[in-house]
Short mmCIF file of C-alpha atoms and ligand atoms in Angstrom, two decimals:
data_model
loop_
_atom_site.label_atom_id
_atom_site.label_comp_id
_atom_site.label_asym_id
_atom_site.label_seq_id
_atom_site.Cartn_x
_atom_site.Cartn_y
_atom_site.Cartn_z
CA MET A 211 -28.16 -12.70 10.89
CA THR A 212 -27.45 -9.04 10.07
CA ILE A 213 -28.86 -7.82 6.78
CA GLU A 214 -27.33 -4.74 5.18
CA THR A 215 -29.46 -3.17 2.49
CA ILE A 216 -28.15 -1.45 -0.60
CA LYS A 217 -28.67 2.31 -0.77
CA GLU A 218 -28.19 5.06 -3.34
CA ASN A 219 -24.41 5.80 -3.86
CA ASP A 220 -23.30 2.53 -2.23
CA LEU A 221 -20.52 0.61 -3.92
CA VAL A 222 -21.53 -2.92 -4.91
CA PHE A 223 -19.46 -5.78 -6.25
CA LEU A 224 -21.41 -7.41 -9.09
CA ILE A 225 -20.31 -10.93 -10.04
CA LEU A 226 -21.36 -12.83 -13.17
CA ASP A 227 -18.65 -15.50 -13.10
CA HIS A 228 -14.97 -16.06 -12.27
CA ARG A 229 -13.75 -13.51 -14.81
CA ARG A 230 -16.63 -11.06 -15.24
CA ARG A 231 -17.09 -8.88 -12.15
CA TRP A 232 -17.50 -5.15 -11.62
CA LEU A 233 -17.25 -2.56 -8.87
CA LEU A 234 -20.22 -0.21 -9.34
CA GLN A 235 -21.68 2.81 -7.61
CA VAL A 236 -25.46 2.66 -7.29
CA LYS A 237 -27.14 5.59 -9.07
CA SER A 238 -30.91 5.74 -8.96
CA GLY A 239 -32.50 5.95 -12.46
CA ASP A 240 -29.33 4.65 -14.14
CA GLN A 241 -28.48 1.29 -15.70
CA PHE A 242 -25.43 -0.93 -16.08
CA HIS A 243 -25.13 -2.66 -19.46
CA THR A 244 -23.44 -6.04 -19.82
CA HIS A 245 -23.40 -8.47 -22.73
CA LYS A 246 -25.65 -10.64 -20.56
CA GLY A 247 -28.34 -7.99 -20.20
CA ILE A 248 -29.04 -4.83 -18.25
CA ILE A 249 -28.96 -4.26 -14.50
CA GLU A 250 -31.26 -1.46 -13.29
CA TYR A 251 -29.76 0.28 -10.27
CA ASP A 252 -33.27 0.92 -8.93
CA ASP A 253 -33.72 -2.86 -8.72
CA LEU A 254 -30.65 -3.04 -6.47
CA ILE A 255 -31.74 -0.33 -4.04
CA GLY A 256 -33.42 -1.97 -1.03
CA LYS A 257 -31.99 -5.43 -1.78
CA SER A 258 -29.54 -6.87 0.71
CA PHE A 259 -25.84 -7.33 0.07
CA GLY A 260 -25.24 -11.02 -0.54
CA SER A 261 -28.32 -11.53 -2.71
CA VAL A 262 -28.78 -12.12 -6.45
CA ILE A 263 -30.28 -10.05 -9.23
CA TYR A 264 -31.36 -11.15 -12.73
CA SER A 265 -30.54 -9.00 -15.72
CA LYS A 266 -33.21 -7.60 -18.02
CA PRO A 267 -34.93 -8.07 -20.41
CA TYR A 268 -36.74 -10.87 -18.63
CA GLU A 269 -38.13 -12.24 -21.91
CA HIS A 270 -34.59 -13.46 -22.61
CA GLN A 271 -34.75 -15.26 -19.28
CA GLY A 272 -32.22 -12.97 -17.61
CA HIS A 273 -28.84 -13.94 -16.20
CA LYS A 274 -27.97 -14.35 -12.57
CA PHE A 275 -25.55 -11.86 -10.96
CA TYR A 276 -24.41 -11.97 -7.33
CA VAL A 277 -24.34 -8.67 -5.46
CA LEU A 278 -21.74 -8.47 -2.68
CA LYS A 279 -20.44 -5.76 -0.40
CA PRO A 280 -16.95 -5.01 -1.78
CA LEU A 281 -13.89 -5.98 0.27
CA PRO A 282 -10.78 -3.74 0.34
CA SER A 283 -9.15 -6.18 -2.11
CA ASP A 284 -12.07 -5.68 -4.54
CA TYR A 285 -11.62 -1.90 -4.44
CA VAL A 286 -8.00 -2.27 -5.34
CA VAL A 287 -8.30 -4.75 -8.16
CA TYR A 288 -11.46 -3.45 -9.79
CA MET A 289 -11.24 0.31 -9.28
CA ALA A 290 -10.47 2.67 -12.18
CA ARG A 291 -6.70 2.80 -12.63
CA LYS A 292 -4.07 4.03 -15.01
CA THR A 293 -0.88 3.59 -12.98
CA GLN A 294 0.53 0.30 -11.72
CA ILE A 295 -1.27 -0.40 -8.45
CA ILE A 296 -0.25 -2.20 -5.30
CA TYR A 297 -1.86 -5.64 -5.13
CA PRO A 298 -3.90 -6.67 -2.07
CA GLU A 299 -1.37 -9.21 -0.80
CA ASP A 300 1.43 -6.62 -0.87
CA ALA A 301 -0.87 -4.10 0.82
CA GLY A 302 -1.58 -6.71 3.51
CA MET A 303 2.12 -7.07 4.22
CA ILE A 304 2.59 -3.30 4.29
CA LEU A 305 -0.14 -3.01 6.92
CA ILE A 306 1.06 -5.81 9.16
CA TYR A 307 4.79 -5.03 9.01
CA SER A 308 4.30 -1.27 9.49
CA GLY A 309 1.75 -1.52 12.27
CA ILE A 310 -0.57 0.87 10.44
CA GLY A 311 -3.98 0.53 12.07
CA PRO A 312 -6.85 2.50 13.62
CA GLY A 313 -5.64 5.99 14.57
CA SER A 314 -2.38 5.91 12.56
CA VAL A 315 -1.23 9.01 10.69
CA VAL A 316 0.39 8.08 7.39
CA ILE A 317 2.08 9.94 4.53
CA GLU A 318 1.91 8.28 1.13
CA ALA A 319 3.71 9.15 -2.14
CA GLY A 320 2.72 8.86 -4.90
CA ALA A 321 -1.01 8.53 -4.83
CA GLY A 322 -1.16 6.96 -8.34
CA SER A 323 -4.70 5.65 -8.82
CA GLY A 324 -5.39 5.79 -5.09
CA ALA A 325 -5.53 2.01 -4.68
CA LEU A 326 -3.17 1.91 -1.71
CA SER A 327 -4.64 5.17 -0.38
CA CYS A 328 -8.02 3.42 -0.09
CA ILE A 329 -6.55 0.43 1.72
CA LEU A 330 -4.59 2.63 4.13
CA GLY A 331 -7.66 4.83 4.69
CA ASN A 332 -9.81 1.81 5.40
CA PHE A 333 -7.41 0.58 8.09
CA VAL A 334 -6.66 3.87 9.89
CA ARG A 335 -10.38 4.51 10.41
CA PRO A 336 -12.08 5.94 12.40
CA ASN A 337 -9.65 8.52 13.81
CA GLY A 338 -6.47 8.11 11.74
CA ARG A 339 -5.48 10.12 8.65
CA VAL A 340 -3.71 9.45 5.35
CA PHE A 341 -1.99 12.30 3.50
CA SER A 342 -1.37 11.20 -0.04
CA TYR A 343 0.80 13.22 -2.45
CA ASP A 344 1.42 13.11 -6.18
CA ILE A 345 2.95 15.41 -8.78
CA ARG A 346 0.68 14.44 -11.69
CA GLU A 347 -2.65 16.24 -11.90
CA LYS A 348 -4.25 13.26 -13.67
CA SER A 349 -3.24 10.89 -10.86
CA ILE A 350 -4.49 13.30 -8.22
CA LYS A 351 -7.87 13.59 -9.95
CA ARG A 352 -8.25 9.82 -10.36
CA ALA A 353 -7.07 9.01 -6.82
CA LYS A 354 -9.46 11.62 -5.37
CA LYS A 355 -12.34 10.09 -7.31
CA ASN A 356 -11.53 6.57 -6.12
CA VAL A 357 -11.12 7.72 -2.50
CA GLU A 358 -14.47 9.50 -2.69
CA LYS A 359 -16.17 6.43 -4.19
CA ALA A 360 -14.79 4.32 -1.36
CA GLY A 361 -16.38 6.72 1.15
CA LEU A 362 -12.99 7.73 2.57
CA LYS A 363 -12.70 11.41 1.73
CA ASP A 364 -12.79 12.46 5.41
CA ILE A 365 -9.90 10.14 6.18
CA VAL A 366 -7.68 10.35 3.07
CA THR A 367 -6.48 13.69 1.69
CA VAL A 368 -5.10 13.45 -1.85
CA GLN A 369 -3.21 16.56 -2.90
CA TYR A 370 -0.43 17.94 -5.04
CA GLY A 371 2.96 17.60 -3.38
CA ASP A 372 6.46 16.80 -4.59
CA ILE A 373 7.80 14.57 -1.83
CA LEU A 374 11.34 15.17 -3.10
CA ASN A 375 11.41 18.96 -3.37
CA ASP A 376 8.50 20.39 -1.37
CA THR A 377 8.68 20.86 2.36
CA LEU A 378 5.47 19.27 3.58
CA ASN A 379 3.95 20.32 6.83
CA HIS A 380 4.13 17.13 8.90
CA VAL A 381 5.70 16.02 12.16
CA ASN A 382 5.63 12.76 14.09
CA VAL A 383 3.69 10.69 11.56
CA ASP A 384 3.49 6.97 12.34
CA SER A 385 4.48 5.71 8.87
CA ILE A 386 5.60 6.87 5.47
CA VAL A 387 4.77 4.70 2.46
CA LEU A 388 6.67 5.34 -0.78
CA ASP A 389 5.60 3.93 -4.13
CA MET A 390 7.47 6.10 -6.61
CA PRO A 391 10.38 5.68 -9.04
CA GLN A 392 13.27 7.03 -6.88
CA PRO A 393 12.49 6.43 -3.21
CA TRP A 394 16.17 6.57 -2.18
CA GLU A 395 16.32 10.25 -3.12
CA VAL A 396 13.65 11.30 -0.62
CA ILE A 397 14.64 9.35 2.50
CA GLU A 398 16.82 12.05 4.03
CA LYS A 399 14.04 14.60 3.65
CA VAL A 400 11.04 12.53 4.75
CA LYS A 401 12.66 11.07 7.86
CA GLU A 402 12.10 14.51 9.44
CA TYR A 403 8.34 13.88 9.23
CA LEU A 404 8.53 10.43 10.79
CA LYS A 405 8.29 9.88 14.52
CA LEU A 406 11.03 7.96 16.31
CA SER A 407 10.41 4.23 16.04
CA GLY A 408 8.09 4.96 13.08
CA VAL A 409 8.24 2.78 9.98
CA LEU A 410 9.27 3.80 6.48
CA VAL A 411 7.97 1.49 3.76
CA SER A 412 9.08 1.48 0.15
CA PHE A 413 7.55 -0.54 -2.67
CA SER A 414 9.70 -0.98 -5.80
CA PRO A 415 9.48 -3.31 -8.78
CA THR A 416 13.24 -3.76 -9.34
CA ILE A 417 16.22 -4.95 -7.34
CA GLU A 418 18.30 -1.95 -8.46
CA GLN A 419 15.79 0.30 -6.68
CA VAL A 420 15.85 -1.90 -3.58
CA LYS A 421 19.65 -1.67 -3.30
CA LYS A 422 19.70 2.11 -3.58
CA THR A 423 16.85 2.44 -1.09
CA THR A 424 18.50 0.09 1.41
CA PHE A 425 21.81 1.98 1.23
CA ALA A 426 19.98 5.30 1.68
CA LEU A 427 18.13 3.92 4.71
CA ARG A 428 21.45 2.76 6.23
CA ASP A 429 23.10 6.12 5.51
CA ASN A 430 20.22 7.85 7.28
CA GLY A 431 20.51 5.74 10.42
CA PHE A 432 17.45 3.53 9.94
CA ILE A 433 17.55 0.10 11.58
CA GLU A 434 15.60 -3.13 11.10
CA ILE A 435 15.93 -2.74 7.33
CA ASN A 436 14.39 -5.71 5.57
CA THR A 437 13.09 -6.40 2.08
CA TYR A 438 10.50 -9.04 1.17
CA GLU A 439 8.80 -10.35 -1.93
CA LEU A 440 5.44 -12.10 -1.93
CA MET A 441 4.13 -14.51 -4.54
CA LYS A 442 0.49 -15.49 -4.43
CA ARG A 443 -0.47 -18.79 -6.03
CA SER A 444 -4.14 -19.76 -6.41
CA LEU A 445 -5.34 -23.34 -6.34
CA GLN A 446 -7.72 -24.92 -8.77
CA VAL A 447 -9.98 -27.23 -6.74
CA LYS A 448 -11.64 -29.99 -8.82
CA GLU A 449 -12.51 -33.63 -8.27
CA ASN A 450 -9.21 -35.51 -8.87
CA ALA A 451 -7.55 -32.38 -10.32
CA THR A 452 -6.69 -30.15 -7.38
CA ARG A 453 -3.45 -28.33 -8.06
CA PRO A 454 -1.98 -24.82 -8.40
CA GLU A 455 -3.47 -22.73 -11.20
CA VAL A 456 -1.29 -22.71 -14.32
CA ARG A 457 -1.28 -18.92 -14.62
CA MET A 458 -0.20 -16.50 -11.94
CA ILE A 459 1.17 -12.98 -11.54
CA GLY A 460 4.85 -13.85 -11.23
CA HIS A 461 6.09 -10.54 -9.90
CA THR A 462 4.59 -7.43 -8.34
CA GLY A 463 7.36 -5.72 -6.37
CA TYR A 464 9.74 -5.77 -3.43
CA ILE A 465 8.74 -4.21 -0.13
CA THR A 466 11.44 -2.64 2.02
CA PHE A 467 10.88 -1.62 5.65
CA GLY A 468 13.06 0.46 8.00
CA ARG A 469 12.65 1.90 11.53
CA HIS A 470 13.57 5.48 12.39
CA VAL A 471 15.79 5.85 15.46
CA TYR A 472 17.80 8.53 17.22
CA ASP A 473 21.31 7.20 17.68
CA GLU A 474 23.69 8.32 20.46
CA ASP A 475 27.33 7.65 21.40
CA ASN A 476 27.89 5.17 24.20
CA PRO A 477 28.35 7.27 27.40
CA TYR A 478 29.99 4.32 29.23
CA ARG A 479 32.79 3.78 26.78
CA GLU A 480 36.20 4.45 28.47
CA LYS A 481 37.67 7.78 27.59
CA LYS A 482 41.08 7.69 25.91
CA PRO A 483 43.91 8.80 28.24
CA GLU A 484 44.73 12.42 27.58
CA ARG A 485 48.53 11.88 27.71
CA GLU A 486 50.23 9.03 25.99
CA GLU A 487 51.41 6.47 28.53
CA TYR A 488 55.01 5.20 28.32
CA ILE A 489 56.45 2.04 29.83
CA ASP A 490 59.83 2.71 31.40
CA ILE A 491 62.19 -0.04 30.24
CA SER A 492 65.47 1.55 31.44
CA ASP A 493 65.90 -0.96 34.33
CA MET A 494 65.08 -4.04 32.34
CA PRO A 495 67.89 -6.64 31.86
CA VAL A 496 69.13 -6.58 28.33
CA LYS A 497 70.47 -9.62 26.49
CA GLY A 498 73.51 -9.25 24.24
CA ASN A 499 75.32 -6.09 23.24
CA LEU A 500 73.44 -2.94 22.69
C1 LIG B 80 3.20 3.48 -9.31
S1 LIG B 80 2.37 4.96 -9.00
C2 LIG B 80 1.71 4.74 -7.39
C3 LIG B 80 0.55 3.76 -7.38
C4 LIG B 80 -0.24 3.75 -6.07
N1 LIG B 80 0.54 3.19 -4.99
C5 LIG B 80 -1.53 2.98 -6.22
O1 LIG B 80 -1.72 1.97 -5.48
O2 LIG B 80 -2.38 3.37 -7.02
C6 LIG B 80 3.70 6.10 -8.75
C7 LIG B 80 3.25 7.54 -8.60
O3 LIG B 80 4.30 8.30 -8.01
C8 LIG B 80 4.16 9.63 -8.45
N2 LIG B 80 5.39 10.39 -8.17
C9 LIG B 80 6.59 10.33 -8.84
N3 LIG B 80 7.47 11.19 -8.29
C10 LIG B 80 6.85 11.80 -7.25
C11 LIG B 80 7.24 12.82 -6.31
N4 LIG B 80 8.46 13.37 -6.33
N5 LIG B 80 6.33 13.24 -5.38
C12 LIG B 80 5.09 12.68 -5.35
N6 LIG B 80 4.66 11.73 -6.23
C13 LIG B 80 5.52 11.29 -7.16
C14 LIG B 80 3.83 9.45 -9.94
O4 LIG B 80 3.23 10.60 -10.48
C15 LIG B 80 2.89 8.22 -9.91
O5 LIG B 80 1.54 8.60 -9.92
#
């Protein structure tokens, strides 16, 4: 059994119960206050991930908290955010259907809270790169902070960049991921950055956006254009009462994919005759009077 111990600056996922759970960065000398008591970060340092800690003060008998190593899905759901984020299940589909993996070079716009940037960064490790752009200083600041917290600042670069109007210095990237209000407007420009056979991904909450994006992908010669929607339903598991949960997130967004190709005319197609060909009918028998 491998035991990983918690160190200063590590991110930990602290769980009290089904609803109350936090993503925290360990800071020696500091405390985390909950309504069920205080967690001293110094008490966490040296403990192993996957253990428990009891809140102080002990005279109130403490409360049990589980301390786990965060998963990429925990980063996304529990990180500080102000913009709408991409949910883990959608991110999973983006990864699998785009082929983004270790070594991939990816452009992302916009960065938003950096939720998707962290997931992409986590999967392109150790030698891939993510270049994430946004036009809002607040988003850039927040995304940078989240990327840094996730320990991905050498892999993910968050910077100012208007994907619609700026000419960004990229060639032959493996994938471009768009999560912004008007993706259809940028397709003509960003396809220049994408390598042939590379995948463009667009995440949009509405069908109107999907239609415009699909038409723009077609107009720009993309193939394999497909849009999907995922719905995740949790199950409540109880003795004699196992069934889907009553509440669920009914809609996140639609994910559209397209492949970049270089199209050519068919060289084998017969050339048209240069002169028009006539059929001579002068010797043909003719019925009736002319
Ligand atoms: C929904 S948020 C992205 C959320 C992000 N995927 C996440 O997981 O946190 C959309 C972002 O697109 C940015 N944006 C809008 N137009 C843009 C443009 N032309 N270039 C770059 N970013 C843009 C917005 O500022 C906003 O932060």
